Every structure is written in structure tokens, then in C-alpha cells.
Tab-separated table of C-alpha atoms and ligand atoms in Angstrom:
chain	number	residue	atom	x	y	z
A	1	MET	CA	55.149	31.215	35.693
A	2	ASN	CA	52.640	29.241	33.654
A	3	LEU	CA	51.943	25.505	33.675
A	4	LYS	CA	54.594	24.725	31.054
A	5	GLU	CA	57.246	26.609	33.001
A	6	ARG	CA	56.266	25.066	36.332
A	7	LEU	CA	56.558	21.619	34.744
A	8	LYS	CA	60.283	22.241	34.211
A	9	GLN	CA	60.887	22.321	37.964
A	10	PRO	CA	62.894	19.272	39.126
A	11	GLN	CA	60.901	16.235	40.226
A	12	CYS	CA	61.967	14.068	43.171
A	13	GLN	CA	63.513	10.998	41.554
A	14	ILE	CA	62.705	8.678	44.473
A	15	GLY	CA	59.150	9.949	44.951
A	16	SER	CA	58.465	9.660	41.235
A	17	LYS	CA	59.044	5.903	41.500
A	18	GLY	CA	56.747	5.579	44.518
A	19	PHE	CA	59.711	4.663	46.745
A	20	CYS	CA	59.386	7.498	49.252
A	21	CYS	CA	57.703	6.833	52.609
A	22	LYS	CA	56.500	9.888	54.516
A	23	ASN	CA	54.070	8.160	56.866
A	24	CYS	CA	56.032	8.957	60.033
A	25	LEU	CA	58.829	11.107	61.369
A	26	PHE	CA	61.400	8.307	61.360
A	27	GLY	CA	61.376	9.264	57.706
A	28	PRO	CA	61.105	10.374	55.029
A	29	CYS	CA	62.699	7.043	54.075
A	30	LEU	CA	63.930	6.491	50.566
A	31	LEU	CA	63.731	2.866	49.456
A	32	ILE	CA	65.985	2.980	46.451
A	33	ASN	CA	66.114	-0.722	45.618
A	34	GLU	CA	64.132	-3.907	46.264
A	35	LYS	CA	66.341	-4.772	49.254
A	36	SER	CA	66.003	-1.357	50.949
A	37	LYS	CA	64.076	-1.006	54.192
A	38	GLY	CA	62.725	2.054	55.970
A	39	VAL	CA	63.710	2.822	59.585
A	40	CYS	CA	60.631	0.871	60.784
A	41	GLY	CA	61.550	-2.082	58.556
A	42	ALA	CA	58.976	-1.419	55.807
A	43	ASN	CA	60.115	-2.766	52.449
A	44	GLN	CA	59.504	-1.361	48.985
A	45	GLU	CA	56.298	-3.250	48.255
A	46	LEU	CA	54.812	-2.179	51.569
A	47	VAL	CA	55.662	1.466	50.905
A	48	ILE	CA	54.301	1.334	47.357
A	49	SER	CA	51.063	-0.415	48.361
A	50	ARG	CA	50.485	1.972	51.297
A	51	ASN	CA	51.088	4.984	49.053
A	52	LEU	CA	48.747	3.566	46.455
A	53	LEU	CA	45.996	2.850	48.976
A	54	ARG	CA	46.218	6.405	50.349
A	55	PHE	CA	46.107	7.789	46.826
A	56	ILE	CA	43.000	5.761	46.014
A	57	ALA	CA	41.355	6.590	49.358
A	58	SER	CA	41.605	10.238	48.417
A	59	GLY	CA	40.223	9.649	44.916
A	60	THR	CA	37.337	7.675	46.402
A	61	ALA	CA	36.652	10.443	48.938
A	62	ASN	CA	36.411	12.877	45.991
A	63	HIS	CA	33.772	10.855	44.135
A	64	CYS	CA	31.808	9.886	47.258
A	65	GLY	CA	32.004	13.527	48.340
A	66	HIS	CA	30.602	14.535	44.940
A	67	ALA	CA	27.611	12.242	45.528
A	68	LEU	CA	27.238	13.470	49.113
A	69	HIS	CA	27.167	17.142	48.065
A	70	MET	CA	24.503	16.318	45.490
A	71	LEU	CA	22.436	14.356	48.014
A	72	ASN	CA	22.664	17.250	50.456
A	73	ALA	CA	21.564	19.675	47.745
A	74	ILE	CA	18.316	17.788	47.291
A	75	ASN	CA	18.007	16.796	50.958
A	76	GLU	CA	18.263	13.042	50.432
A	77	LYS	CA	20.191	10.286	52.211
A	78	PHE	CA	22.502	7.665	50.729
A	79	PRO	CA	20.370	4.846	49.326
A	80	ILE	CA	20.462	1.517	51.121
A	81	ASN	CA	21.419	-1.796	49.439
A	82	TYR	CA	22.893	0.237	46.610
A	83	ILE	CA	25.754	-2.091	45.675
A	84	GLU	CA	23.446	-5.095	45.954
A	85	ASN	CA	21.023	-3.471	43.531
A	86	LYS	CA	23.538	-2.236	41.009
A	87	SER	CA	26.244	-4.886	40.750
A	88	PRO	CA	26.050	-8.419	39.331
A	89	LYS	CA	25.347	-11.080	41.981
A	90	TYR	CA	28.366	-13.216	40.974
A	91	LEU	CA	30.647	-10.239	41.657
A	92	GLN	CA	29.068	-9.641	45.067
A	93	ASN	CA	29.813	-13.285	45.929
A	94	LEU	CA	33.412	-12.930	44.788
A	95	TRP	CA	33.905	-9.670	46.689
A	96	LYS	CA	32.423	-11.265	49.805
A	97	LYS	CA	34.758	-14.260	49.469
A	98	LEU	CA	37.754	-11.944	49.167
A	99	GLY	CA	36.579	-9.826	52.109
A	100	ILE	CA	36.257	-6.672	50.025
A	101	LEU	CA	32.492	-6.196	49.850
A	102	PRO	CA	32.056	-2.634	51.155
A	103	LYS	CA	29.958	-1.621	54.102
A	104	VAL	CA	26.542	-0.109	53.458
A	105	GLY	CA	25.156	3.429	53.470
A	106	TYR	CA	27.278	6.054	55.200
A	107	GLU	CA	29.460	3.231	56.542
A	108	HIS	CA	31.452	3.339	53.307
A	109	PHE	CA	33.053	6.555	54.569
A	110	LYS	CA	34.325	4.371	57.393
A	111	ASP	CA	35.944	2.098	54.792
A	112	ILE	CA	37.781	5.130	53.402
A	113	SER	CA	38.899	6.104	56.882
A	114	GLU	CA	39.912	2.499	57.699
A	115	SER	CA	42.117	2.520	54.602
A	116	LEU	CA	44.013	5.495	56.013
A	117	HIS	CA	44.174	3.658	59.319
A	118	MET	CA	45.489	0.376	57.899
A	119	SER	CA	48.112	2.143	55.776
A	120	SER	CA	49.527	4.231	58.611
A	121	PHE	CA	52.666	3.564	60.668
A	122	GLY	CA	52.733	0.089	62.183
A	123	VAL	CA	49.311	-1.179	61.125
A	124	SER	CA	49.151	-3.536	58.119
A	125	SER	CA	52.500	-4.775	56.836
A	126	ASP	CA	50.952	-7.164	54.312
A	127	TYR	CA	51.179	-5.524	50.913
A	128	LYS	CA	48.680	-7.976	49.414
A	129	GLN	CA	46.069	-7.032	52.011
A	130	LEU	CA	46.660	-3.366	51.183
A	131	LEU	CA	46.322	-3.946	47.441
A	132	LEU	CA	43.117	-5.923	47.940
A	133	ASN	CA	41.834	-3.002	49.953
A	134	CYS	CA	42.565	-0.775	46.939
A	135	LEU	CA	40.032	-2.934	45.085
A	136	LYS	CA	37.524	-2.547	47.908
A	137	LEU	CA	37.858	1.214	47.631
A	138	GLY	CA	37.515	0.856	43.865
A	139	ILE	CA	34.117	-0.800	44.413
A	140	ILE	CA	33.106	2.021	46.768
A	141	ASP	CA	34.298	4.608	44.263
A	142	GLY	CA	32.347	2.922	41.479
A	143	TYR	CA	29.026	2.588	43.257
A	144	TYR	CA	28.830	5.224	46.003
A	145	GLY	CA	30.783	7.675	43.834
A	146	LEU	CA	30.334	7.239	40.072
A	147	TYR	CA	27.029	5.365	39.891
A	148	LEU	CA	25.299	7.405	42.544
A	149	SER	CA	26.516	10.770	41.221
A	150	THR	CA	25.399	9.890	37.697
A	151	GLU	CA	22.049	8.607	38.935
A	152	LEU	CA	21.428	11.812	40.904
A	153	GLU	CA	22.513	13.945	37.949
A	154	GLU	CA	20.017	12.140	35.720
A	155	LYS	CA	17.286	12.213	38.355
A	156	ILE	CA	17.566	15.997	38.689
A	157	TYR	CA	18.394	16.978	35.110
A	158	GLY	CA	17.470	14.004	32.912
A	159	LYS	CA	19.529	11.972	30.500
A	160	PRO	CA	21.835	13.510	27.903
A	161	LYS	CA	20.803	13.768	24.273
A	162	VAL	CA	22.988	13.075	21.251
A	163	ARG	CA	23.829	16.391	19.603
A	164	GLU	CA	26.557	18.444	17.966
A	165	ALA	CA	28.456	20.924	20.103
A	166	PHE	CA	31.732	22.840	20.043
A	167	VAL	CA	34.968	22.599	22.010
A	168	ASP	CA	38.266	24.470	22.472
A	169	LEU	CA	39.227	28.024	23.327
A	170	GLY	CA	37.545	29.519	20.248
A	171	VAL	CA	34.144	29.001	21.925
A	172	ILE	CA	34.895	32.095	24.010
A	173	ASN	CA	33.018	34.992	22.400
A	174	LYS	CA	34.703	38.401	22.414
A	175	ASP	CA	31.415	40.154	21.729
A	176	LYS	CA	29.670	38.671	24.738
A	177	VAL	CA	29.977	38.471	28.514
A	178	ASN	CA	31.908	35.248	29.086
A	179	ILE	CA	31.242	33.165	32.187
A	180	ALA	CA	33.403	30.066	32.646
A	181	ILE	CA	32.029	27.225	34.793
A	182	HIS	CA	34.783	25.063	36.253
A	183	GLY	CA	34.791	22.115	38.646
A	184	HIS	CA	32.521	19.113	38.998
A	185	LEU	CA	29.117	19.552	40.630
A	186	PRO	CA	26.335	20.046	38.090
A	187	ILE	CA	24.116	21.959	40.528
A	188	PHE	CA	25.383	25.459	39.828
A	189	ALA	CA	26.475	24.676	36.257
A	190	GLU	CA	22.931	23.819	35.268
A	191	ALA	CA	21.330	26.674	37.223
A	192	ILE	CA	23.443	29.410	35.621
A	193	THR	CA	23.006	27.927	32.144
A	194	LYS	CA	19.220	28.102	32.557
A	195	GLU	CA	19.330	31.617	33.987
A	196	SER	CA	21.659	32.825	31.209
A	197	ARG	CA	19.015	32.029	28.598
A	198	LYS	CA	17.167	35.126	29.744
A	199	TYR	CA	20.027	37.296	28.447
A	200	LYS	CA	21.261	37.701	24.884
A	201	ASP	CA	24.722	38.903	25.884
A	202	ILE	CA	25.845	35.959	28.051
A	203	ASN	CA	28.156	33.210	26.789
A	204	ILE	CA	28.479	30.256	29.170
A	205	ILE	CA	31.489	28.016	28.601
A	206	GLY	CA	32.569	24.920	30.487
A	207	VAL	CA	35.919	23.819	31.889
A	208	CYS	CA	36.960	20.312	33.054
A	209	CYS	CA	34.190	17.937	34.168
A	210	ASN	CA	31.577	20.646	34.616
A	211	GLY	CA	32.432	21.436	31.002
A	212	ALA	CA	31.950	17.779	30.010
A	213	PHE	CA	28.613	17.710	31.852
A	214	LEU	CA	27.347	20.920	30.234
A	215	LEU	CA	28.578	19.800	26.823
A	216	SER	CA	26.947	16.384	26.892
A	217	LYS	CA	23.785	17.332	28.755
A	218	LEU	CA	23.003	20.775	27.330
A	219	GLY	CA	25.285	21.232	24.314
A	220	ILE	CA	27.038	24.165	26.048
A	221	PRO	CA	30.491	24.659	24.489
A	222	GLN	CA	33.491	23.397	26.433
A	223	ALA	CA	36.467	25.732	26.316
A	224	ALA	CA	39.033	23.683	28.163
A	225	ASN	CA	40.110	20.559	29.954
A	226	ILE	CA	42.501	20.535	32.885
A	227	ILE	CA	45.589	21.675	31.012
A	228	LEU	CA	43.889	24.579	29.263
A	229	GLN	CA	42.236	26.106	32.350
A	230	GLU	CA	44.857	28.856	32.693
A	231	ASP	CA	44.606	29.614	28.971
A	232	VAL	CA	40.904	30.367	29.398
A	233	ILE	CA	41.737	33.249	31.750
A	234	ASN	CA	44.766	34.191	29.642
A	235	THR	CA	42.458	35.170	26.787
A	236	GLY	CA	41.598	38.230	28.896
A	237	LEU	CA	37.970	37.832	27.878
A	238	ILE	CA	36.518	36.031	30.883
A	239	GLU	CA	34.335	38.212	33.089
A	240	VAL	CA	33.750	35.509	35.727
A	241	MET	CA	35.196	32.089	36.370
A	242	ALA	CA	32.985	30.222	38.860
A	243	VAL	CA	34.483	27.121	40.447
A	244	ASP	CA	33.289	24.486	42.886
A	245	LEU	CA	35.282	21.328	43.622
A	246	GLN	CA	38.215	19.314	42.235
A	247	CYS	CA	40.806	19.901	39.509
A	248	VAL	CA	40.755	23.687	39.974
A	249	MET	CA	44.413	24.733	39.928
A	250	PRO	CA	45.523	27.103	42.724
A	251	SER	CA	47.471	28.999	40.048
A	252	LEU	CA	44.197	30.628	38.949
A	253	SER	CA	44.269	32.803	42.074
A	254	ASP	CA	47.576	34.379	41.025
A	255	LEU	CA	46.650	34.519	37.378
A	256	ILE	CA	43.554	36.657	37.862
A	257	GLU	CA	45.751	39.382	39.396
A	258	CYS	CA	46.777	40.119	35.787
A	259	PHE	CA	43.238	40.299	34.415
A	260	HIS	CA	39.803	41.775	35.100
A	261	THR	CA	38.366	38.264	35.648
A	262	LYS	CA	36.479	37.702	38.916
A	263	LEU	CA	37.121	34.288	40.440
A	264	ILE	CA	34.102	33.020	42.394
A	265	THR	CA	34.118	29.957	44.642
A	266	THR	CA	30.814	28.267	45.390
A	267	ASN	CA	31.665	25.326	47.643
A	268	GLU	CA	32.567	25.590	51.313
A	269	LEU	CA	35.339	22.995	50.933
A	270	ALA	CA	37.202	24.939	48.309
A	271	MET	CA	38.152	28.505	49.181
A	272	MET	CA	40.732	30.326	47.061
A	273	LYS	CA	42.938	33.375	47.389
A	274	ASN	CA	41.649	36.436	45.502
A	275	ALA	CA	38.232	34.831	45.098
A	276	ILE	CA	34.779	36.006	46.087
A	277	HIS	CA	33.005	33.260	48.007
A	278	MET	CA	29.309	32.734	47.225
A	279	PRO	CA	28.282	29.508	48.978
A	280	ILE	CA	25.861	27.115	47.343
A	281	LYS	CA	24.366	24.203	49.242
A	282	THR	CA	20.983	23.681	47.656
A	283	ILE	CA	19.398	23.976	44.234
A	284	LYS	CA	17.575	27.061	45.530
A	285	ASP	CA	20.946	28.651	46.495
A	286	ALA	CA	22.257	27.816	43.029
A	287	LYS	CA	19.440	29.760	41.361
A	288	ILE	CA	19.985	32.809	43.581
A	289	VAL	CA	23.775	32.787	43.090
A	290	ALA	CA	23.335	32.314	39.327
A	291	LYS	CA	21.386	35.588	39.122
A	292	LYS	CA	24.022	37.405	41.222
A	293	ILE	CA	26.943	36.075	39.184
A	294	ILE	CA	25.332	37.079	35.916
A	295	LYS	CA	24.976	40.603	37.303
A	296	ILE	CA	28.622	40.660	38.442
A	297	ALA	CA	29.799	39.403	35.043
A	298	ARG	CA	27.738	41.917	33.052
A	299	ASN	CA	29.053	44.760	35.222
A	300	ASN	CA	32.598	43.515	34.818
A	301	LYS	CA	32.729	43.516	31.003
A	302	LYS	CA	33.486	47.243	30.952
A	303	ASN	CA	36.734	46.515	32.835
A	304	ARG	CA	38.002	44.245	30.058
A	305	ASN	CA	41.210	45.404	28.373
A	306	LYS	CA	40.295	45.791	24.693
A	307	ILE	CA	43.778	44.648	23.626
A	308	TYR	CA	42.661	41.103	24.365
A	309	GLU	CA	39.757	41.360	21.967
A	310	LYS	CA	42.267	42.010	19.171
A	311	LYS	CA	44.575	39.259	20.410
A	312	PHE	CA	41.686	36.816	20.385
A	313	GLU	CA	41.686	36.956	16.574
A	314	GLU	CA	44.618	34.495	16.763
A	315	ILE	CA	42.590	31.830	18.530
A	316	LYS	CA	39.014	32.526	17.568
A	317	ASN	CA	39.093	29.735	14.985
A	318	ARG	CA	40.126	27.139	17.547
A	319	LYS	CA	36.642	25.711	17.654
A	320	VAL	CA	35.895	22.083	16.765
A	321	LYS	CA	32.521	20.434	16.230
A	322	ALA	CA	31.917	17.187	18.147
A	323	VAL	CA	29.054	14.719	18.460
A	324	VAL	CA	28.342	14.293	22.161
A	325	GLY	CA	25.589	13.241	24.579
A	326	PHE	CA	25.770	9.430	24.538
A	327	ASP	CA	24.903	7.277	27.534
A	328	GLU	CA	24.641	3.586	28.408
A	329	ARG	CA	21.798	3.103	25.929
A	330	ILE	CA	24.470	2.803	23.226
A	331	TRP	CA	25.168	-0.745	24.504
A	332	LYS	CA	22.826	-2.446	22.004
A	333	ASN	CA	24.569	-0.794	19.078
A	334	ILE	CA	27.948	-1.920	20.429
A	335	ASN	CA	26.692	-5.430	21.155
A	336	ASN	CA	25.483	-5.776	17.574
A	337	ARG	CA	28.892	-4.752	16.275
A	338	LEU	CA	30.509	-7.329	18.554
A	339	LYS	CA	28.090	-10.065	17.467
A	340	ASP	CA	28.617	-9.256	13.785
A	341	LYS	CA	32.380	-9.331	14.419
A	342	LYS	CA	32.688	-5.801	13.054
A	343	ILE	CA	34.882	-4.903	16.011
A	344	LYS	CA	37.430	-6.772	18.101
A	345	GLY	CA	36.344	-5.242	21.398
A	346	VAL	CA	35.563	-2.124	23.401
A	347	LEU	CA	38.242	0.226	24.712
A	348	ALA	CA	37.424	3.022	27.128
A	349	PHE	CA	39.911	5.912	27.203
A	350	ILE	CA	39.169	7.904	30.300
A	351	GLY	CA	40.612	10.374	32.772
A	352	CYS	CA	42.941	13.302	32.660
A	353	VAL	CA	45.346	14.796	30.148
A	354	ASN	CA	48.712	15.085	31.834
A	355	ALA	CA	50.996	17.798	30.510
A	356	ARG	CA	54.008	15.647	31.492
A	357	CYS	CA	53.014	13.137	28.816
A	358	ASN	CA	52.807	13.134	25.053
A	359	GLU	CA	49.067	13.350	24.505
A	360	LYS	CA	49.510	13.633	20.732
A	361	GLU	CA	50.974	10.114	20.586
A	362	TRP	CA	47.960	8.711	22.409
A	363	ILE	CA	45.481	10.598	20.242
A	364	LYS	CA	47.216	9.224	17.138
A	365	ILE	CA	47.041	5.658	18.476
A	366	ILE	CA	43.390	5.996	19.560
A	367	ASN	CA	42.584	7.262	16.081
A	368	GLU	CA	44.181	4.117	14.643
A	369	LEU	CA	42.464	1.818	17.157
A	370	LYS	CA	38.998	3.125	16.269
A	371	LYS	CA	39.093	1.050	13.070
A	372	ASP	CA	38.998	-2.200	15.050
A	373	TYR	CA	37.400	-1.193	18.316
A	374	VAL	CA	34.539	0.869	19.638
A	375	ILE	CA	36.058	3.610	21.779
A	376	LEU	CA	34.250	5.053	24.796
A	377	THR	CA	35.504	8.221	26.420
A	378	THR	CA	34.813	10.629	29.290
A	379	GLY	CA	36.322	13.566	31.188
A	380	CYS	CA	39.384	15.432	29.959
A	381	MET	CA	40.349	12.653	27.520
A	382	ALA	CA	36.985	13.099	25.821
A	383	PHE	CA	37.753	16.818	25.416
A	384	GLU	CA	41.161	16.018	23.932
A	385	LEU	CA	39.619	13.614	21.409
A	386	ALA	CA	36.954	16.195	20.561
A	387	LYS	CA	39.569	18.923	20.172
A	388	ASN	CA	41.388	16.744	17.669
A	389	GLY	CA	38.224	16.235	15.620
A	390	LEU	CA	37.747	12.562	16.484
A	391	LEU	CA	34.235	12.696	17.898
A	392	ASP	CA	32.029	12.158	14.865
A	393	GLY	CA	29.600	9.912	16.767
A	394	LYS	CA	30.492	6.838	14.713
A	395	ASN	CA	33.210	4.875	16.500
A	396	ILE	CA	34.122	7.048	19.458
A	397	PHE	CA	31.394	7.873	21.950
A	398	HIS	CA	31.494	10.747	24.450
A	399	LEU	CA	29.767	9.560	27.622
A	400	GLY	CA	30.142	12.690	29.752
A	401	SER	CA	32.172	13.645	32.809
A	402	CYS	CA	34.360	11.422	35.003
A	403	VAL	CA	31.560	10.410	37.366
A	404	ASN	CA	29.714	9.296	34.236
A	405	ASN	CA	32.258	6.475	33.923
A	406	SER	CA	29.462	4.453	35.543
A	407	ARG	CA	27.873	4.550	32.077
A	408	ILE	CA	30.854	2.547	30.802
A	409	ALA	CA	30.336	0.015	33.607
A	410	GLU	CA	26.636	-0.194	32.676
A	411	ILE	CA	27.484	-0.770	29.020
A	412	PHE	CA	29.850	-3.585	30.014
A	413	LYS	CA	27.271	-5.098	32.362
A	414	ASN	CA	24.443	-4.950	29.810
A	415	ILE	CA	26.520	-6.480	27.027
A	416	ALA	CA	27.762	-9.280	29.296
A	417	ASN	CA	24.178	-9.942	30.464
A	418	ALA	CA	22.867	-10.062	26.923
A	419	ASN	CA	25.540	-12.622	26.061
A	420	LYS	CA	24.877	-14.561	29.299
A	421	VAL	CA	28.519	-14.327	30.365
A	422	LYS	CA	30.504	-12.491	33.025
A	423	ILE	CA	31.896	-9.020	32.308
A	424	THR	CA	35.371	-10.501	32.425
A	425	ASP	CA	34.517	-12.876	29.557
A	426	MET	CA	34.106	-9.981	27.137
A	427	PRO	CA	36.805	-8.065	25.228
A	428	PHE	CA	36.697	-4.896	27.353
A	429	LEU	CA	39.564	-2.700	28.499
A	430	VAL	CA	39.701	0.599	30.367
A	431	SER	CA	42.703	2.847	29.890
A	432	ALA	CA	43.750	6.020	31.663
A	433	PRO	CA	46.597	6.799	29.272
A	434	ILE	CA	47.797	10.032	30.859
A	435	PRO	CA	46.323	10.362	34.346
A	436	ILE	CA	46.981	13.136	36.853
A	437	THR	CA	44.607	12.826	39.780
A	438	GLU	CA	43.979	10.311	42.548
A	439	LYS	CA	40.469	9.901	41.146
A	440	CYS	CA	41.798	8.180	38.014
A	441	PHE	CA	43.312	5.409	40.128
A	442	ALA	CA	40.124	4.881	42.126
A	443	ILE	CA	38.253	4.518	38.826
A	444	GLY	CA	40.880	2.104	37.481
A	445	PHE	CA	40.617	-0.136	40.526
A	446	PHE	CA	36.814	-0.045	40.230
A	447	PHE	CA	36.981	-1.456	36.713
A	448	ALA	CA	39.557	-4.038	37.797
A	449	SER	CA	37.118	-5.198	40.503
A	450	LEU	CA	34.545	-5.797	37.743
A	451	GLY	CA	36.994	-8.078	35.960
A	452	VAL	CA	37.968	-5.572	33.268
A	453	ASP	CA	41.606	-5.165	32.177
A	454	VAL	CA	42.912	-1.776	33.254
A	455	HIS	CA	45.795	0.120	31.714
A	456	PHE	CA	47.640	3.150	33.044
A	457	GLY	CA	49.883	4.957	30.573
A	458	TYR	CA	51.652	7.046	33.171
A	459	ASN	CA	52.100	6.150	36.750
A	460	THR	CA	54.618	7.179	39.296
A	461	ILE	CA	53.370	4.738	41.916
A	462	LEU	CA	53.088	1.364	40.218
A	463	ARG	CA	56.496	1.419	38.583
A	464	SER	CA	59.479	-0.702	39.225
A	465	ASN	CA	58.687	-3.303	41.891
A	466	LYS	CA	58.336	-6.880	40.730
A	467	ASN	CA	56.084	-8.115	43.577
A	468	ILE	CA	53.611	-5.273	43.031
A	469	LYS	CA	53.650	-5.870	39.279
A	470	ASN	CA	53.109	-9.609	39.818
A	471	PHE	CA	50.147	-9.020	42.082
A	472	LEU	CA	48.456	-6.572	39.745
A	473	GLU	CA	49.048	-8.663	36.652
A	474	LYS	CA	49.020	-12.269	37.911
A	475	SER	CA	47.143	-12.455	41.230
A	476	LEU	CA	44.342	-10.301	39.854
A	477	LYS	CA	44.039	-12.765	37.020
A	478	LYS	CA	43.509	-15.546	39.543
A	479	TYR	CA	40.694	-13.720	41.357
A	480	PHE	CA	39.110	-11.545	38.674
A	481	HIS	CA	40.542	-12.809	35.339
A	482	SER	CA	41.755	-9.276	34.774
A	483	LYS	CA	44.965	-7.338	35.182
A	484	ILE	CA	46.178	-3.825	35.927
A	485	PHE	CA	49.209	-2.950	33.874
A	486	LEU	CA	51.455	-0.044	33.030
A	487	GLU	CA	52.583	0.793	29.495
A	488	GLU	CA	53.863	4.271	28.910
A	489	ASN	CA	54.551	3.938	25.201
A	490	ALA	CA	51.423	4.390	23.066
A	491	SER	CA	52.723	2.343	20.097
A	492	ASN	CA	53.728	-0.551	22.372
A	493	PHE	CA	50.296	-0.403	23.967
A	494	LYS	CA	48.700	-0.845	20.554
A	495	GLU	CA	51.136	-3.548	19.390
A	496	ASN	CA	50.704	-5.648	22.528
A	497	LEU	CA	46.986	-5.081	22.994
A	498	LYS	CA	45.309	-8.305	24.011
A	499	PHE	CA	42.521	-8.971	26.478
A	500	SER	CA	42.868	-11.259	29.490
A	501	PHE	CA	39.534	-12.959	28.790
B	601	BF8	O1	37.172	14.252	37.192
B	601	BF8	S1	39.685	13.917	33.919
B	601	BF8	S2	41.733	16.296	35.346
B	601	BF8	S3	38.514	17.233	35.397
B	601	BF8	S4	40.184	14.051	37.350
B	601	BF8	FE1	40.111	16.286	36.711
B	601	BF8	FE2	41.182	14.261	35.472
B	601	BF8	FE3	39.994	16.129	34.160
B	601	BF8	FE4	37.134	15.756	36.140
B	601	BF8	NI1	38.501	13.539	35.980
């Protein structure tokens, strides 16, 4: 069964509205309407806010874990006073007043753990407290996750450079040894790219955020985002797929049984069935493993079934040129356009591409919006825009992987500073139109904590409860002058687009 077929499996109708509580064995309790209560007495808004907080805690753990693995690789500790140094002072004061200023250093992992604690059976029953804690985790995600990971990436490998590069499955080369790099940590991705330059027969291609990193930092072609990862192996032309952490579908383990592809895991947290495990902890390990994997891949090419080389003729032209490699330094250009009233505002389209949604509709609408707005993009959305030929480097800017969303926050901060106003006083909006992972929600709540309007275009948790909706749209306005809202229809999103500021 492939992804499309698995998507046809029935979805739980209660769970898909966020109304299912599985936090204890009185349950699962299904809270079908706004008057329903669980066995313990929890109402719908409590269940939704607890579920949301747990979702975001996990997303935040992913991004903070990303930074931690990078720090470990270079033998450094979490920096102290990081949030104080990176965030505007007026926001720190607001966060302090609301009781959501995170703890320092490694203590922020305690904040993640306390979120699990407060959302468990019989702890907090105040849904507003739980939602405010989602914002606290958003701040942690933003600084100890996104900012720190991006800073470490740039410290080790330097800043990206604007350049042309290629995306989509056609970047696989049937005449070469193809090595796909999937996951999120740049440590191995960069090491194998460097090592591969010693060989004429190696073709490195990226998948998901490692793909976005390699594309924007080194101009390495990106073959796939999340929904195309199985298709990469399905070409039958991949000698090795090396994966580390996050967004690697377990289905790959079964899929490689049908092909000669070797699946190699490189992070101790993420073992997989049918995979060879080659652990990488340090940059030195990465260099050693890179050499070994290149050897494995070159040896494996002879096992390729030649039928696939013929079949590849059908997709070899699926290769699109894109201008990539922007970073926060683009802010001056954007600020000038704002000052000259050439644009109405800045929209960031970030996050995943969910196969349950109609991505074509969103791409069409983003293409229309680029006439009036500067569009910033990262992660799998950036790939989707590139794949559709929209990244010409004029109105839509590719800023890298999902942890590089900190570059969007820096752009917002710099523009607001230059105009001597708060971030929330500028026409900025962040949208995750078709999210999949918990990480997308952590990022969304980070931007909301900065005072930026945040849109989700698909969301099975925030739906259908008026108190939750009121808090995220109205109470947030009171504290942050921003809102978090859900609009699943792309045309309606465009028609009703207006900023809170
Ligand atoms: O962090 S956009 S599917 S690859 S979560 Fe995953 Fe979503 Fe893609 Fe990278 Ni981001």
C-alpha cells in the first residue's frame, strides 16, 4: 500500500475534531458536543487545550532536540541568556507579565516536561492556562529550537548564498550512483556532500528539510518533500537513502524490500526496520560515515534492476529550476517595498504539504497573492512552490528548512525596528496552509507570541469549539494584538485576508 492508498483508510470522526481524550484509562472519552463531559468531568475546551498543548510540547521537543544534537556534535552547551539576547525587550516584558517567559538554559526542557505534567489527568483544568502555556512553548520552540539551530548551522557551515538550483524527482540521475539524504540534521548532509565531490559518479539528492538545507546552502538538488519520499525509492534508482531524525516515514522500511536501496539510519533516536545503523554523534563521525556510505552506495549500483532506468524516462524531465539561498538579509529589500507601498504586507507560507489537502488550490492562491505581497517560504511548502515554478527570486523567497523559520522572525524584527514600531504593528502573517506535524503548531504559536497573525489551513485540533476559537482570535488580540485562526478554503483565505494590526 502506498501513501495515497493508506490515506483512504477511515479516520476517527471524533479524534479528527480534537474531541477525543485518551489521557487516562477512564477513557477514551468522546466529547461529541459542547455540553459533553469526560468521566473525570473534563469538558470539550479542556480536552482540546490539553491535546493541543501535548501536540506542541512534542513539536517543541523536536526543534530543541535538533539544537541539542547539533550542540552535542560540536561539544558545546546551550547558551545562557539566549532569549534575552535575541528577542525584543518589550516582548520579554509582556511574556513576563503573562507568566510565560521560559526558563533559561537546559531548564527549558523542564518547561516541556511541565507541559506534559500540567496537561495530564487531574492537573490543570483551566483551558486558558493551558493555551497560554502553548504560547510559552512557542517561545521556547522559537528561540531554543529554531533560532539556536539556525545559528549553529550558520556557525558551522556559513550563511546560504543566492543561487539557482533544481528540484523534483527528475534530479535523480540514472547514470550515476544516487544517494538520498533525508531528515533534518545538517551534520551528515554536509559531510557526505563534501566527500562526494571527490567522486565523479555520485549524485547527492535531498529529501525533506535536509533537502531544503542542502538546496539553499549548497545548491544540491532536492528530489522530494514529505509526500514524495516514497516516490524517491520507487524510482528504483536510489543506491542508499540515509536518514537521521523527523519526518522519515516508517513505510520506507517496507518499501525497500522491493528494491535494491539500502536504508541507513544515522541517529540513535531513530532506528528503523530493515535499516543498517551507522551512528553519528560528532562531525568527525559524520566524515567517517560519509566515506563508508559512499562505498556502500557505489558497490550497490550493480544490484540495480535496469528496468527502472528505462522507466525513469517518464519522469526524468520532472526537474524545475528555482532561485534559492535567501536569508534574513533580504529584510532591507522588503522594507523598501513596504515603504514605497509596492506591497501590502509580508506573508510567510511555511510547513508541511499534507496529502489530505488540496495543495494545488493553495499554490494557485499563493501565486495570485505574490502580486500584492512579498512571500517568504521554508520547508516542504518551499519545495512545493519551487516544484510549481514559482521561485524566481523576485517576490517569493526561499529561506531554507523549517528550523530556518527563525530567519522569518529576524526579518520581522528588523523591519519593525527600522520603522520604530512593534512587530505586531506591521502587516505580517504566517500561514501553515497544509500542516502535518506537531512541529508546525509549535512554530505557529511562536509567531503568535511575537504578535504576528497566524493561520492554519488544516487543523484537526482547533476546530469546532467556540471558547477555544474565542481565545485564539479575541483574547490573543488583547494580549498580543494578533490572532490564530483556521481557514481551510484557500479562496476564502485570500478574500478575507486582513491583518490584525
Ligand atoms: O521540519 S515541513 S513535513 S520536513 S515538519 Fe517535516 Fe513538515 Fe516537511 Fe522538515 Ni517541517
